[in-house]
Amino acid sequence: MDTNKLYDLWLEKAVIDPDLKAELEKVKGNEEEIFDRFYRELEFGTGGLRGVIGAGTNRMNVYTVNKATQGLASYVLNHGGKSVAISYDSRIKSDVFAKNAACVFAGNGIKVNLYPELMPTPLLSWAVRYLKCDAGVMVTASHNPAKYNGYKVYGSDGCQVTIEAADEILGYINKTDVFDGVKTADFDESVKNGLISYIGDDVIDNYMAEVRRQSLHPELCEKSGLKVVYTPLNGTGNKPVRRILKEIGIKDVVIVPEQENPDGTFSTCPYPNPEIREALELGLRLCEKEKPDLLLATDPDCDRVGIAVPDGDGYALFSGNEVGAMLLEYVARERREMNKMPKDPIAVKTIVTTDITAKIAEKYGVELIEVLTGFKFIGEQIGFLEKKGQQDRYIFGYEESYGYLAGGYVRDKDAVVASMLICEMAAFYRTKGKSLIEVRKEMYEEYGFYCNKLDTFTFEGASGMQKMNDIMDKMRTDYPKTVAGYKVIGFADYQASEKTDLASGAKETITLPKSNVISLYLENNNKAIIRPSGTEPKLKVYYTAVGSTMEEAEALQKKMSAEFGELVK
C-alpha cells in the first residue's frame, strides 16, 4: 500500500487517541510529512521499538504499540506463557502506552503485572524474574530527546529478548493488522477480574534488599561525611536512588529542584543523557553553590548514571569507561581483601568498552568475558552461569555507555545499584584521604593512558538507513590502511564472523553472534570500531588511543576522529 493510501486509512480509523487525528489533519496535502510518517513501519528488533511520537506506521503511538503487543502476546501464548510485567518511565504518553499494552495482553487472556507508577528499567527486569513472568515490557526511550518513546521487550530471564526471539515476535507482528488484528480488553474490567493487577510494594522492597546486598562497605558511608548532589533528570530514579542512598547512610543529598519530578518534555535538558555535559548543566551549577563531593545524574529510565567530581575550582565529568574501570577495581580489590571473592570470578564487558578493563581483571585474577554491544549480552552471560549453578562467579559487568551492574538479581544495567556503589566507592576513598580525581590518575599511571571516545554521525529520514549501510559496505571492502599514522594490522567483520591478521593473513572465527560491526586494529594497541546504532539513526565510531601520557593519547584520538569524519561523509 502506498503512503497516501495508508494516510487515508489512518485518517479514517485512528480514533483512539485524538492527538493522532489532529496531527493527521495538520499534515494533509504535505507529501513530505506524510511520506516520513508512512514510508515504513518502525523496526522491531532486540531493542524492541523506538521512534518519534506521533501518527503513522513510522511513529510511536497507541496503534504501533498495540500491534507490537499483539505480536508479543501471540509469542508468549505460543510458548505456553501466562503472565507478563509492565513498567514505564516519565516520557510523553509512556503511561498511555503501558495501559494500552496491558489491555492487549488482557484481551489475549494473559495475566498482567503493572507497576502503579513510573519505575526504572531494572525494576522491570526484577519484576519479571521475581514474579516468574514469561515476558516483560518497559515503555521508555532511555536517554533520547523528548520527541521519542520506545517499547523494550524482556524474556522470562529478565534480559532483553534474543535475536531469535525478536525475529519470532516480529513474525507475529507482521501478521497482525494494526486496526483489526489486535485483541483488547477494557482496563477497569480487567482490573476487577484480576487479569490486570498492580505490582505491590513487596516487590520493590525485595529489589532494594538485593541492591543492598551488593554493598561492600556500607558502614563507611554514614561516617564519611560524603555530600552528594543528585539529579534524576525528570525521570524514574528520584525515589529509588534517594531511598538506597538513605539506607546506606548517605544523608547529605541535595536534589536539583528543576529536575526532581517527572517531566516528559525535559524542558531543562532537551537531551536527557548523563553522557553529555549539557544534561548536567543545572546539576553542575548547583554544585558551585553546594560544593558536594559528587554529582550523580541518572537518565529517565534510571539504567545509566553519570558523575562529576571536584577538580580544582570546578567539576570534572568522568566517562562511563572510567567509572566502570574504577568500580571493577574497587569491587575486585575489596572482595579479595575481605575474602569475599568467589572462586574463578568473572567480569563482563562489551567489545566497545575500554581495554584497560583487561589489565585490571588480570591483576585481580578475574576472568574477563567480552560480548557484543548491548547489556542484554552481559545479562545473557549471567544466565549461562546461573544454569550451571555458578551465578556467584559474576562480580561485575559494564559498558562504556554508562551502564553498570554488580550482582545477578537483574539482567540489565542498573543505575540504582551503580549509584550506591559509586557513592560507597567515593566514601571509601574519602576515608583514605583520596579524591576520585586522584584515584583515576593512579589508575592511568598503573595500567596505561587510554583515551576512549565516541563519535556519532546522524543520518535522518528515509535515506539515512541506506546511507549508513553504504558506508558499512564500503568499509568492508575499502577500509583505510593507516589511521592517524598508525598501520592497520587487523580487521574484524562481526557480520562475517571473521577476524584477519593483515600481516600474516591468518584468519580466526569470531564466536559472538553475527552483528553489523567492524573493528580496525592499529599498531600500539590503538583501535577503531564502527557500527550503526540499533535504536537511533546514527553511525557510531569508538576510538581507543593509547599514549605515554593522557595528553598524547587525547591528541592521537583527535587525529583518528578527524580522519574518520572524512571517511563517513
Coordinates of C-alpha atoms in Angstrom, one line a residue:
M1 CA 0.0 0.0 0.0
D2 CA 1.4 3.4 -0.9
T3 CA 1.9 6.1 1.7
N4 CA -1.1 8.3 0.7
K5 CA -3.4 5.3 0.9
L6 CA -2.0 4.5 4.3
Y7 CA -2.5 8.1 5.3
D8 CA -6.2 8.0 4.2
L9 CA -6.7 4.7 6.1
W10 CA -5.2 6.1 9.3
L11 CA -7.2 9.3 8.9
E12 CA -10.4 7.2 8.8
K13 CA -9.5 4.6 11.5
A14 CA -7.1 6.2 14.0
V15 CA -9.7 7.4 16.5
I16 CA -8.4 6.1 19.9
D17 CA -6.1 9.0 20.5
P18 CA -7.4 12.4 19.5
D19 CA -3.8 13.7 19.2
L20 CA -3.3 11.4 16.2
K21 CA -6.3 12.6 14.4
A22 CA -5.3 16.3 14.9
E23 CA -1.8 15.6 13.7
L24 CA -3.0 13.8 10.5
E25 CA -5.3 16.7 9.7
K26 CA -2.5 19.1 10.2
V27 CA -0.2 17.4 7.6
K28 CA -3.0 16.9 5.0
G29 CA -1.6 17.6 1.5
N30 CA 2.0 17.7 2.7
E31 CA 3.6 14.9 0.7
E32 CA 7.0 15.0 2.5
E33 CA 5.4 14.9 6.0
I34 CA 3.0 12.1 5.0
F35 CA 5.8 10.1 3.4
D36 CA 8.0 10.3 6.5
R37 CA 5.2 9.0 8.7
F38 CA 4.2 6.1 6.5
Y39 CA 7.2 5.1 4.3
R40 CA 8.0 2.2 6.6
E41 CA 7.0 0.5 9.8
L42 CA 9.0 1.1 13.0
E43 CA 11.7 -1.5 13.0
F44 CA 11.2 -4.2 15.8
G45 CA 14.4 -5.9 17.0
T46 CA 16.2 -7.0 20.1
G47 CA 15.8 -3.4 21.3
G48 CA 12.1 -3.5 20.7
L49 CA 10.6 -0.4 19.2
R50 CA 11.9 3.2 19.3
G51 CA 10.8 6.2 17.4
V52 CA 9.3 9.7 17.3
I53 CA 5.9 10.0 19.0
G54 CA 3.2 10.7 16.5
A55 CA 0.8 9.4 13.9
G56 CA 1.7 6.8 11.3
T57 CA 3.4 3.5 10.9
N58 CA 6.8 5.1 11.4
R59 CA 5.9 6.6 14.7
M60 CA 5.3 5.6 18.3
N61 CA 1.6 5.7 19.0
V62 CA -1.1 3.5 20.6
Y63 CA -1.6 1.6 17.3
T64 CA 2.1 0.7 16.7
V65 CA 2.3 -0.2 20.5
N66 CA -0.8 -2.3 20.3
K67 CA 0.3 -4.1 17.2
A68 CA 3.7 -4.9 18.8
T69 CA 1.9 -6.1 21.9
Q70 CA -0.4 -8.4 20.0
G71 CA 2.7 -9.9 18.3
L72 CA 4.4 -10.4 21.7
A73 CA 1.2 -11.8 23.2
S74 CA 1.0 -14.4 20.4
Y75 CA 4.6 -15.3 21.1
V76 CA 4.0 -15.7 24.8
L77 CA 0.9 -17.9 24.2
N78 CA 2.7 -20.0 21.6
H79 CA 5.4 -20.8 24.2
G80 CA 2.9 -21.7 26.9
G81 CA 3.3 -18.4 28.7
K82 CA 0.6 -17.0 31.1
S83 CA 1.9 -13.7 32.5
V84 CA 3.8 -10.5 31.8
A85 CA 5.1 -7.5 33.8
I86 CA 4.9 -3.9 32.5
S87 CA 6.7 -0.7 33.6
Y88 CA 7.1 2.7 32.1
D89 CA 9.1 5.9 32.6
S90 CA 8.3 9.7 32.6
R91 CA 8.2 10.2 28.8
I92 CA 5.2 11.7 27.0
K93 CA 2.5 9.0 26.7
S94 CA 4.5 6.3 28.5
D95 CA 1.7 5.7 30.9
V96 CA -0.8 5.7 28.0
F97 CA 1.2 3.1 26.0
A98 CA 1.7 1.0 29.1
K99 CA -2.0 0.9 29.9
N100 CA -2.9 0.1 26.2
A101 CA -0.3 -2.7 26.2
A102 CA -1.9 -4.1 29.4
C103 CA -5.3 -4.1 27.7
V104 CA -4.0 -6.1 24.7
F105 CA -2.3 -8.7 26.9
A106 CA -5.6 -9.0 28.9
G107 CA -7.5 -9.3 25.7
N108 CA -5.4 -12.3 24.9
G109 CA -6.0 -13.8 28.3
I110 CA -2.5 -13.1 29.6
K111 CA -2.2 -12.0 33.2
V112 CA -0.6 -8.5 33.6
N113 CA 1.5 -7.3 36.5
L114 CA 1.7 -3.5 36.1
Y115 CA 3.6 -1.0 38.3
P116 CA 1.2 1.6 39.7
E117 CA 3.6 4.4 38.9
L118 CA 6.6 5.1 36.8
M119 CA 9.5 2.8 37.7
P120 CA 13.1 2.2 36.4
T121 CA 14.1 -0.3 33.8
P122 CA 16.0 -2.5 36.3
L123 CA 12.8 -2.8 38.4
L124 CA 11.0 -4.2 35.3
S125 CA 13.8 -6.8 34.9
W126 CA 13.5 -7.6 38.6
A127 CA 9.6 -7.9 38.4
V128 CA 9.8 -10.4 35.5
R129 CA 12.2 -12.6 37.5
Y130 CA 10.7 -12.1 41.0
L131 CA 7.1 -12.7 39.8
K132 CA 8.2 -15.5 37.4
C133 CA 6.6 -13.8 34.4
D134 CA 7.0 -15.1 30.9
A135 CA 7.9 -11.7 29.4
G136 CA 8.1 -8.0 30.2
V137 CA 7.6 -4.6 28.6
M138 CA 9.4 -1.4 29.5
V139 CA 7.9 1.7 27.9
T140 CA 10.9 4.0 27.5
A141 CA 13.2 5.7 25.0
S142 CA 16.0 5.7 27.6
H143 CA 18.1 8.9 27.1
N144 CA 16.7 10.0 23.7
P145 CA 15.2 13.5 23.2
A146 CA 11.7 14.2 24.4
K147 CA 10.1 13.6 21.0
Y148 CA 11.0 9.9 21.2
N149 CA 9.4 7.0 23.1
G150 CA 10.1 3.3 22.9
Y151 CA 9.0 -0.2 23.9
K152 CA 11.6 -2.7 25.2
V153 CA 10.8 -6.4 25.4
Y154 CA 12.2 -8.8 28.0
G155 CA 12.2 -12.5 28.2
S156 CA 11.4 -14.7 31.2
D157 CA 15.1 -14.4 32.3
G158 CA 14.8 -10.7 32.8
C159 CA 17.1 -9.9 29.8
Q160 CA 16.0 -8.1 26.7
V161 CA 15.0 -10.6 24.1
T162 CA 17.5 -12.5 21.9
I163 CA 17.8 -12.1 18.2
E164 CA 15.9 -15.4 17.7
A165 CA 13.0 -14.4 20.0
A166 CA 12.8 -10.9 18.4
D167 CA 12.6 -12.5 14.9
E168 CA 9.8 -14.8 16.0
I169 CA 7.9 -11.9 17.7
L170 CA 8.4 -9.8 14.5
G171 CA 6.8 -12.7 12.5
Y172 CA 3.7 -12.4 14.6
I173 CA 3.7 -8.6 14.4
N174 CA 3.8 -8.7 10.6
K175 CA 0.8 -11.0 10.5
T176 CA -1.2 -8.5 12.7
D177 CA -3.5 -5.8 11.1
V178 CA -2.8 -2.6 13.0
F179 CA -6.5 -1.8 13.3
D180 CA -8.5 -5.0 13.0
G181 CA -6.0 -7.7 14.2
V182 CA -5.5 -6.7 17.8
K183 CA -7.4 -8.3 20.7
T184 CA -8.0 -5.9 23.5
A185 CA -9.9 -5.7 26.8
D186 CA -11.3 -3.0 29.0
F187 CA -8.8 -1.8 31.5
D188 CA -11.1 -1.3 34.5
E189 CA -12.9 -4.5 33.9
S190 CA -9.6 -6.4 33.6
V191 CA -8.5 -5.0 37.0
K192 CA -11.8 -6.1 38.5
N193 CA -11.5 -9.7 37.2
G194 CA -7.8 -9.9 38.1
L195 CA -6.3 -10.1 34.6
I196 CA -4.5 -6.8 35.3
S197 CA -3.1 -6.2 38.8
Y198 CA -0.8 -3.7 40.3
I199 CA 2.7 -4.7 41.5
G200 CA 2.9 -4.3 45.2
D201 CA 5.5 -2.6 47.5
D202 CA 6.9 -6.0 48.5
V203 CA 8.4 -6.4 45.0
I204 CA 10.1 -3.1 45.3
D205 CA 11.3 -3.8 48.9
N206 CA 12.8 -7.1 47.9
Y207 CA 14.6 -5.4 44.9
M208 CA 16.1 -2.8 47.3
A209 CA 17.2 -5.6 49.6
E210 CA 19.1 -7.2 46.7
V211 CA 20.7 -3.9 45.8
R212 CA 21.8 -3.5 49.4
R213 CA 23.4 -7.0 49.2
Q214 CA 25.9 -5.7 46.6
S215 CA 27.3 -3.1 49.1
L216 CA 30.9 -3.9 50.3
H217 CA 31.4 -1.1 52.9
P218 CA 28.0 0.3 53.9
E219 CA 29.5 1.1 57.4
L220 CA 31.7 3.7 55.9
C221 CA 29.1 5.8 54.2
E222 CA 27.4 7.3 57.2
K223 CA 30.7 8.4 58.9
S224 CA 32.4 9.5 55.7
G225 CA 30.7 12.9 55.6
L226 CA 30.1 12.4 51.8
K227 CA 27.9 15.1 50.3
V228 CA 26.0 14.4 47.0
V229 CA 24.1 16.5 44.5
Y230 CA 21.7 14.3 42.6
T231 CA 19.5 14.8 39.5
P232 CA 17.1 12.2 38.2
L233 CA 16.8 14.3 35.0
N234 CA 13.0 14.3 35.5
G235 CA 12.9 10.5 35.3
T236 CA 12.3 7.4 37.3
G237 CA 15.4 7.4 39.5
N238 CA 14.1 10.0 42.0
K239 CA 12.6 7.7 44.6
P240 CA 14.7 4.5 44.4
V241 CA 18.1 6.3 44.2
R242 CA 17.3 8.6 47.1
R243 CA 16.0 5.6 49.0
I244 CA 19.1 3.5 48.6
L245 CA 21.4 6.4 49.4
K246 CA 19.5 7.0 52.6
E247 CA 19.5 3.3 53.5
I248 CA 23.3 3.1 53.3
G249 CA 23.7 6.2 55.4
I250 CA 24.3 9.0 53.0
K251 CA 22.1 11.7 54.4
D252 CA 23.5 14.8 52.8
V253 CA 21.9 14.6 49.4
V254 CA 20.8 17.7 47.6
I255 CA 18.3 17.3 44.7
V256 CA 18.4 19.5 41.6
P257 CA 14.9 21.1 42.1
E258 CA 14.1 21.7 38.4
Q259 CA 14.8 18.1 37.5
E260 CA 13.3 16.3 40.6
N261 CA 9.8 15.5 39.3
P262 CA 8.7 13.6 36.2
D263 CA 8.5 15.8 33.1
G264 CA 8.3 14.2 29.7
T265 CA 9.2 17.4 27.9
F266 CA 12.6 17.5 29.7
S267 CA 12.4 21.3 29.5
T268 CA 15.7 21.8 31.3
C269 CA 17.7 19.1 29.5
P270 CA 16.4 18.6 25.9
Y271 CA 18.8 15.6 25.6
P272 CA 18.4 13.8 29.0
N273 CA 21.6 11.8 28.6
P274 CA 24.1 11.7 31.5
E275 CA 26.8 11.0 29.0
I276 CA 26.7 14.6 27.8
R277 CA 27.6 17.8 29.7
E278 CA 24.5 19.7 28.6
A279 CA 22.3 17.4 30.6
L280 CA 24.3 18.0 33.7
E281 CA 24.5 21.8 33.5
L282 CA 21.9 22.5 36.2
G283 CA 23.5 20.0 38.4
L284 CA 26.9 21.5 37.9
R285 CA 25.5 24.9 38.6
L286 CA 24.1 23.7 41.9
C287 CA 27.5 22.1 42.7
E288 CA 29.1 25.5 42.5
K289 CA 26.8 26.6 45.4
E290 CA 26.6 23.3 47.4
K291 CA 30.2 22.2 47.0
P292 CA 29.4 18.4 47.1
D293 CA 31.9 15.6 46.9
L294 CA 30.0 14.1 44.0
L295 CA 27.4 14.9 41.4
L296 CA 25.1 12.0 40.3
A297 CA 22.8 12.0 37.3
T298 CA 20.5 9.2 36.2
D299 CA 18.8 9.0 32.8
P300 CA 14.9 8.9 32.5
D301 CA 14.6 5.1 32.9
C302 CA 17.4 5.0 35.5
D303 CA 19.6 2.4 33.9
R304 CA 22.5 4.7 33.3
V305 CA 24.3 7.1 35.7
G306 CA 26.9 9.8 35.1
I307 CA 29.1 11.6 37.6
A308 CA 31.2 14.7 38.1
V309 CA 33.7 15.3 40.9
P310 CA 35.6 18.3 42.3
D311 CA 38.6 19.2 40.3
G312 CA 40.3 22.4 41.2
D313 CA 37.8 25.2 41.1
G314 CA 35.3 23.3 39.0
Y315 CA 33.9 19.8 38.5
A316 CA 35.3 17.1 36.1
L317 CA 33.0 14.7 34.3
F318 CA 34.0 11.1 34.3
S319 CA 33.4 8.8 31.3
G320 CA 31.5 5.6 31.5
N321 CA 34.7 3.7 30.7
E322 CA 36.5 5.4 33.6
V323 CA 33.7 4.9 36.2
G324 CA 33.3 1.2 35.1
A325 CA 37.0 0.5 35.3
M326 CA 37.3 2.2 38.8
L327 CA 34.2 0.3 40.1
L328 CA 35.7 -3.0 38.8
E329 CA 38.9 -2.4 40.6
Y330 CA 37.1 -1.3 43.8
V331 CA 34.8 -4.4 43.7
A332 CA 37.6 -6.8 42.9
R333 CA 40.2 -5.5 45.3
E334 CA 37.8 -5.1 48.3
R335 CA 36.2 -8.6 47.7
R336 CA 39.7 -10.0 47.7
E337 CA 40.7 -8.1 50.8
M338 CA 37.5 -9.2 52.6
N339 CA 37.8 -12.8 51.5
K340 CA 34.5 -12.4 49.6
M341 CA 35.9 -13.1 46.2
P342 CA 34.2 -16.2 44.6
K343 CA 36.3 -19.0 43.1
D344 CA 37.1 -18.3 39.5
P345 CA 35.5 -14.8 39.4
I346 CA 34.1 -13.4 36.2
A347 CA 33.6 -9.8 34.9
V348 CA 31.9 -9.0 31.6
K349 CA 32.4 -6.0 29.2
T350 CA 31.2 -5.1 25.7
I351 CA 33.6 -5.1 22.8
V352 CA 33.5 -1.3 22.6
T353 CA 34.3 -0.8 26.3
T354 CA 37.9 0.2 27.3
D355 CA 40.7 -2.3 27.1
I356 CA 42.1 -1.1 30.4
T357 CA 39.5 -3.5 31.9
A358 CA 41.6 -6.5 30.8
K359 CA 44.6 -5.2 32.8
I360 CA 42.6 -4.7 35.9
A361 CA 40.9 -8.1 35.6
E362 CA 44.3 -9.8 35.1
K363 CA 45.7 -8.1 38.3
Y364 CA 43.0 -9.5 40.5
G365 CA 42.7 -12.9 38.8
V366 CA 39.3 -12.2 37.3
E367 CA 38.3 -13.9 34.0
L368 CA 37.1 -11.2 31.6
I369 CA 34.4 -12.1 29.0
E370 CA 33.8 -9.8 26.0
V371 CA 30.3 -9.6 24.4
L372 CA 28.6 -7.6 21.7
T373 CA 27.3 -4.1 22.4
G374 CA 24.1 -4.2 24.4
F375 CA 23.6 -5.0 28.0
K376 CA 21.4 -8.0 27.2
F377 CA 24.6 -9.8 26.2
I378 CA 26.1 -9.2 29.7
G379 CA 22.8 -10.4 31.2
E380 CA 23.0 -13.5 29.0
Q381 CA 26.4 -14.4 30.4
I382 CA 24.9 -14.2 34.0
G383 CA 22.2 -16.6 32.8
F384 CA 24.7 -19.0 31.4
L385 CA 26.4 -19.1 34.8
E386 CA 23.1 -19.4 36.6
K387 CA 22.2 -22.5 34.6
K388 CA 25.5 -24.1 35.8
G389 CA 24.8 -23.1 39.4
Q390 CA 27.7 -20.6 39.2
Q391 CA 25.9 -17.3 39.3
D392 CA 28.1 -16.1 42.2
R393 CA 31.2 -16.1 39.9
Y394 CA 29.9 -13.0 38.3
I395 CA 31.2 -9.9 40.2
F396 CA 30.7 -7.0 37.8
G397 CA 29.8 -6.0 34.3
Y398 CA 29.7 -2.7 32.4
E399 CA 29.5 -1.0 29.1
E400 CA 31.1 2.3 28.0
S401 CA 27.7 4.0 27.7
Y402 CA 27.4 4.5 31.5
G403 CA 25.7 1.2 32.3
Y404 CA 26.9 -1.0 35.2
L405 CA 25.7 -4.0 37.2
A406 CA 27.0 -5.8 40.3
G407 CA 25.2 -9.0 41.2
G408 CA 22.9 -11.1 39.0
Y409 CA 19.5 -10.2 40.7
V410 CA 18.5 -8.3 37.5
R411 CA 19.7 -8.8 33.9
D412 CA 20.0 -5.2 32.7
K413 CA 22.2 -2.3 33.7
D414 CA 21.1 -0.7 36.9
A415 CA 21.7 2.9 37.9
V416 CA 20.3 2.3 41.4
V417 CA 23.0 -0.2 42.4
A418 CA 25.5 1.8 40.4
S419 CA 24.6 5.0 42.3
M420 CA 25.0 3.1 45.6
L421 CA 28.4 1.7 44.6
I422 CA 29.7 4.9 43.2
C423 CA 28.8 6.8 46.4
E424 CA 30.3 4.0 48.5
M425 CA 33.5 4.0 46.5
A426 CA 33.8 7.7 46.9
A427 CA 33.1 7.4 50.6
F428 CA 35.7 4.6 50.9
Y429 CA 38.5 6.6 49.2
R430 CA 37.5 9.8 51.2
T431 CA 38.2 7.9 54.4
K432 CA 41.6 7.1 52.9
G433 CA 42.2 10.7 52.2
K434 CA 41.9 10.3 48.4
S435 CA 39.6 12.0 45.9
L436 CA 38.2 10.2 42.9
I437 CA 40.3 12.5 40.7
E438 CA 43.4 11.1 42.4
V439 CA 42.1 7.5 42.1
R440 CA 41.6 8.0 38.4
K441 CA 45.1 9.4 38.0
E442 CA 46.6 6.4 39.8
M443 CA 44.6 4.0 37.6
Y444 CA 46.0 5.5 34.4
E445 CA 49.5 5.6 35.8
E446 CA 49.4 1.9 36.7
Y447 CA 47.6 0.5 33.7
G448 CA 48.4 2.9 30.9
F449 CA 46.9 6.1 29.4
Y450 CA 43.8 5.0 27.4
C451 CA 41.7 7.7 25.7
N452 CA 38.4 6.2 24.7
K453 CA 36.0 8.4 22.8
L454 CA 32.9 8.0 20.7
D455 CA 31.8 9.9 17.6
T456 CA 28.2 9.7 16.4
F457 CA 27.1 10.7 12.9
T458 CA 23.4 11.2 12.4
F459 CA 21.5 10.1 9.2
E460 CA 17.9 11.1 9.5
G461 CA 15.0 10.4 7.2
A462 CA 14.2 7.7 4.6
S463 CA 17.7 7.9 3.0
G464 CA 19.5 7.7 6.3
M465 CA 19.5 4.0 6.8
Q466 CA 20.6 3.4 3.2
K467 CA 23.5 5.9 3.7
M468 CA 24.7 4.0 6.8
N469 CA 24.5 0.7 5.1
D470 CA 26.5 2.1 2.1
I471 CA 29.2 3.3 4.5
M472 CA 29.5 0.0 6.3
D473 CA 29.6 -1.9 2.9
K474 CA 32.4 0.3 1.7
M475 CA 34.3 -0.1 4.9
R476 CA 34.2 -3.8 4.5
T477 CA 35.9 -3.7 1.0
D478 CA 37.9 -0.5 1.2
Y479 CA 38.9 0.2 4.7
P480 CA 41.9 2.6 5.4
K481 CA 45.3 1.1 5.5
T482 CA 46.6 3.6 8.1
V483 CA 44.8 5.7 10.7
A484 CA 46.5 8.8 12.2
G485 CA 49.8 7.5 11.1
Y486 CA 49.4 4.0 12.5
K487 CA 49.2 1.0 10.3
V488 CA 46.0 -1.1 10.3
I489 CA 47.3 -4.5 11.4
G490 CA 44.0 -6.4 11.9
F491 CA 40.4 -6.3 10.6
A492 CA 37.4 -7.9 12.1
D493 CA 33.9 -8.2 10.5
Y494 CA 31.4 -9.4 13.0
Q495 CA 28.8 -9.8 10.3
A496 CA 31.1 -12.3 8.6
S497 CA 32.3 -13.7 12.0
E498 CA 35.9 -13.3 10.9
K499 CA 39.0 -11.6 12.2
T500 CA 42.1 -11.3 9.9
D501 CA 45.7 -10.7 10.9
L502 CA 46.7 -8.4 8.0
A503 CA 50.4 -9.1 8.4
S504 CA 50.2 -12.9 8.2
G505 CA 46.8 -13.3 6.5
A506 CA 45.8 -15.7 9.3
K507 CA 42.0 -15.7 10.0
E508 CA 40.1 -16.7 13.1
T509 CA 36.4 -17.2 13.7
I510 CA 34.6 -14.7 15.9
T511 CA 32.3 -16.8 18.1
L512 CA 29.9 -14.0 19.0
P513 CA 26.5 -13.7 17.3
K514 CA 26.7 -12.0 13.9
S515 CA 26.4 -8.2 14.1
N516 CA 26.9 -5.3 11.8
V517 CA 30.2 -4.2 13.4
I518 CA 33.7 -3.6 12.0
S519 CA 36.9 -3.4 14.0
L520 CA 40.2 -1.9 12.8
Y521 CA 43.2 -2.9 14.9
L522 CA 46.1 -0.5 14.7
E523 CA 49.7 -0.6 15.9
N524 CA 50.4 0.2 19.6
N525 CA 47.1 -1.2 20.8
N526 CA 45.1 1.6 19.1
K527 CA 41.7 0.6 17.7
A528 CA 38.5 1.9 16.0
I529 CA 35.2 0.1 16.0
I530 CA 32.3 1.2 13.7
R531 CA 28.7 0.2 14.0
P532 CA 25.2 1.6 13.3
S533 CA 23.1 2.2 16.4
G534 CA 20.4 -0.3 17.0
T535 CA 17.9 2.3 18.3
E536 CA 18.7 5.6 16.6
P537 CA 19.5 6.8 13.0
K538 CA 23.2 7.1 13.9
L539 CA 26.6 5.6 12.9
K540 CA 28.9 5.2 15.9
V541 CA 32.7 5.1 15.8
Y542 CA 34.5 4.1 19.0
Y543 CA 38.2 5.1 19.4
T544 CA 40.9 3.6 21.6
A545 CA 44.0 5.8 21.6
V546 CA 47.0 4.8 23.8
G547 CA 49.8 7.2 24.8
S548 CA 52.6 7.6 27.3
T549 CA 50.6 10.5 28.7
M550 CA 46.9 11.3 28.6
E551 CA 47.7 14.4 26.6
E552 CA 49.5 12.3 24.0
A553 CA 46.6 9.8 23.9
E554 CA 44.0 12.6 23.5
A555 CA 46.0 14.2 20.7
L556 CA 46.1 10.9 18.9
Q557 CA 42.3 10.3 19.3
K558 CA 41.6 13.7 17.8
K559 CA 43.6 12.8 14.7
M560 CA 41.7 9.5 14.4
S561 CA 38.4 11.3 14.8
A562 CA 39.3 13.8 12.1
E563 CA 40.2 11.1 9.6
F564 CA 37.0 9.1 10.3
G565 CA 35.0 12.2 10.0
E566 CA 36.1 12.4 6.4
L567 CA 35.5 8.6 5.8
V568 CA 31.9 8.6 6.8
K569 CA 30.7 11.8 5.0

